[in-house]
């Protein structure tokens, strides 16, 4: 609920508000699901932030960081969150805003208020281990890119002339897939992608723990983002050279066969990447490849 | 442990390019970054990357012309050999990116499409939609991931670089870094260390830069003794979308694709821009710069937009400075195909469709031309000697700087679509020299005395602990950052005035003092973003000071550095003889100014914390400096006079134009 109070009476008034208009100031109510560290209990905390024009969720978190007090004026540790570019192109600031997985930078306060004027609710992604508050560990997402060998198998970085000629149609087909920002929204929304959170044993070395975690990642669902990247590289004349390896990867344990076709991924993708089209293509390519493999034996 | 290792700080385009090439050369790399490298600020670059190409070549373009445009655009402040080398590498670099799978836009026949950017007359810029930086970064990120799987690269993401470790001879032997999740410290022994941490936009509070662009890494190297060059040269991008949390870039490509900048002739005309007739619109860039139109170089576009709003009072809005950037005359399909990404940004953050309604934009701090001073070794052809350990090395042996955080390529002003090039070039090119340096020390860093590293680590631990202990300070670091940003934006962007710079310097000292009384709201040792930010803020003050002091001491106008009192206006006379006389005087003054001020500003961190500034000569061995006359009134006549003087100078065999002013003046007009 947006409540009008005198700026000086608000718990969040700061030295900066000295220049603010004397008119009553609206407050935005924010409820944050916090967690101090991995393995600890989570808890809700309420904040109230003075309304400003053109605010997004990032600016709310910035105001909370600058004035770390809960709604009742109690000093608290500032809420931790991930962000970088604030232009929805770096993929850092994914969180659940009013229950929906999205980038915090493009979550505009005015729009959120239209949907729910009572308050804004912020939670960390649920499919990745919480590091602290809204910060989660998304290393698994990058591991999936290794699994599908999402790169061009070039000889090296020395000059070898231009790349292959590409039709504008192929470019226009590939380009959207190449705008994937590795935010993880598609994974958060996917019923087949479940959280993997391991705890290091007391007698386990860091290297052993990393190995165990990696093998757990490799058994889990690879995710729509990685399947789409595999299709991106398999559609390129050079990328195609290791197409079979990628098809092998997406049909191995945790591969495309786990996809339940819920189509949530494509619905939440902030970049509108045609993920289900990539999955359909991958399914067809995998079938053809499996049959071919059968006959090649 | 018998193999040398290299530490790369920063995983944007420059850091990734260096890492890829180093791994390929067989060197193990530790790659430290504040964010997962795929989320680096390079993703924000929109427009494209410049190189001479088959098409422009047939229109008379060449590497030399790209070199000339870059140096002329930068107002001759760059040393020329590195720029020459870069422009010669440019076609090869774009070819490499093409092979890496970057989805460059294509012509119907399947070649790379090109567009024109500011400061040139050729279509040199290859682009991938409006997200070229993102596409280039991903291509390099993928190759580095491949090397990571091979075991050649080890990434340290969410790690903060705190200080370089120097041995008793002053050579860099690695660094102290901190894990921003566990807050644990670690020293990295490295036979060479490369800083590739980008610009320092956050010194200005809100800018177009990402939240990691605090300049803290460069500042920490500077405070450890590295010299910092041309700090006062900060590019203010002419077109950004004003926002509460940051200023979002509207790429120059919007103008490259035909976008027109205008204001209503009636101040604050309240009509819907679509209802304002052509005659009531003032296309001031097209009017004032008929040759380049909306594509004048950035510093000029910025000043004109700033001026039309402040001096001429023609801002679109009354309470907020902005002008229209209009794309509505271009077909929707064309816009979506060529500019889709950036138009979406505008739509997402402003809630208005720029295909239907002109955008409102205003200049914003965008790029640091200055940065850590780096060396180079010149070759016989006037370019650089490949494989020299001096290339890209700071004055601290074995400490390198590449990408936006070096000062080397853009002089007083950067041309659009040259930054991606300089980042990738410096990263790729430096690698062979870095390898030579890493192999060159008597003893491997990993075999150095552990005392050396332990002492540096203790220093950082105690700085950290003393910060955490400050629960009862009186100052708020975020408030101080706001004040610093407002101050710097007011006095050290588009227009600089000595009295303001002097006052601002004192204010920054006060802010720095207040910083020492900062209270932390988080004293924990787990993902403590509060302490990381407070440290970075503390390291912004030395950079702010060197920017201000450099700006204060540089008594001229050059590129992005503009002091109204020292501007050289165009020709005012209306009669031919008078005009000619003024042109001669203009050239005289230009020569004197070149002699006095065509120098790199080099700052060293003094013992008292103040920057010590010296001015050093610029290598102009390939292109003699000439007046930068974009759009100046009477510019054509000045150019004519200038050329005449050059010719005479050559005939007189003086070799330099500087001594010939008088001869030319005496000769007088032939008309």
Short mmCIF file of C-alpha atoms in Angstrom, two decimals, chain B residues 90 107 136 158 185 187 192 215 223 250 253 279 294 299 336 348 354 372 395 422 435 447 460 534 631 665 667 671:
data_model
loop_
_atom_site.label_atom_id
_atom_site.label_comp_id
_atom_site.label_asym_id
_atom_site.label_seq_id
_atom_site.Cartn_x
_atom_site.Cartn_y
_atom_site.Cartn_z
CA UNK B 90 41.27 -4.37 -37.50
CA UNK B 107 23.95 -8.46 -47.05
CA UNK B 136 31.55 -10.22 -29.34
CA UNK B 158 33.02 -12.85 -7.78
CA UNK B 185 41.67 -13.38 0.97
CA UNK B 187 47.32 -14.13 -3.02
CA UNK B 192 52.79 -11.22 -15.31
CA UNK B 215 37.69 2.37 -11.58
CA UNK B 223 48.08 3.95 -5.71
CA UNK B 250 21.13 5.12 -26.93
CA UNK B 253 23.86 3.62 -34.55
CA UNK B 279 9.20 24.33 -40.22
CA UNK B 294 23.85 14.06 -37.28
CA UNK B 299 32.38 15.47 -28.29
CA UNK B 336 13.48 -3.71 -36.08
CA UNK B 348 11.28 -1.30 -21.79
CA UNK B 354 10.49 4.95 -30.33
CA UNK B 372 46.78 3.50 -16.84
CA UNK B 395 55.67 1.59 -15.57
CA UNK B 422 40.90 -1.35 -29.09
CA UNK B 435 54.58 -14.38 -22.43
CA UNK B 447 58.89 -19.66 -6.07
CA UNK B 460 44.60 -5.93 3.01
CA UNK B 534 32.90 1.15 0.60
CA UNK B 631 31.93 22.38 -38.62
CA UNK B 665 51.96 35.55 -42.50
CA UNK B 667 53.64 36.25 -47.63
CA UNK B 671 44.26 37.49 -53.97
#
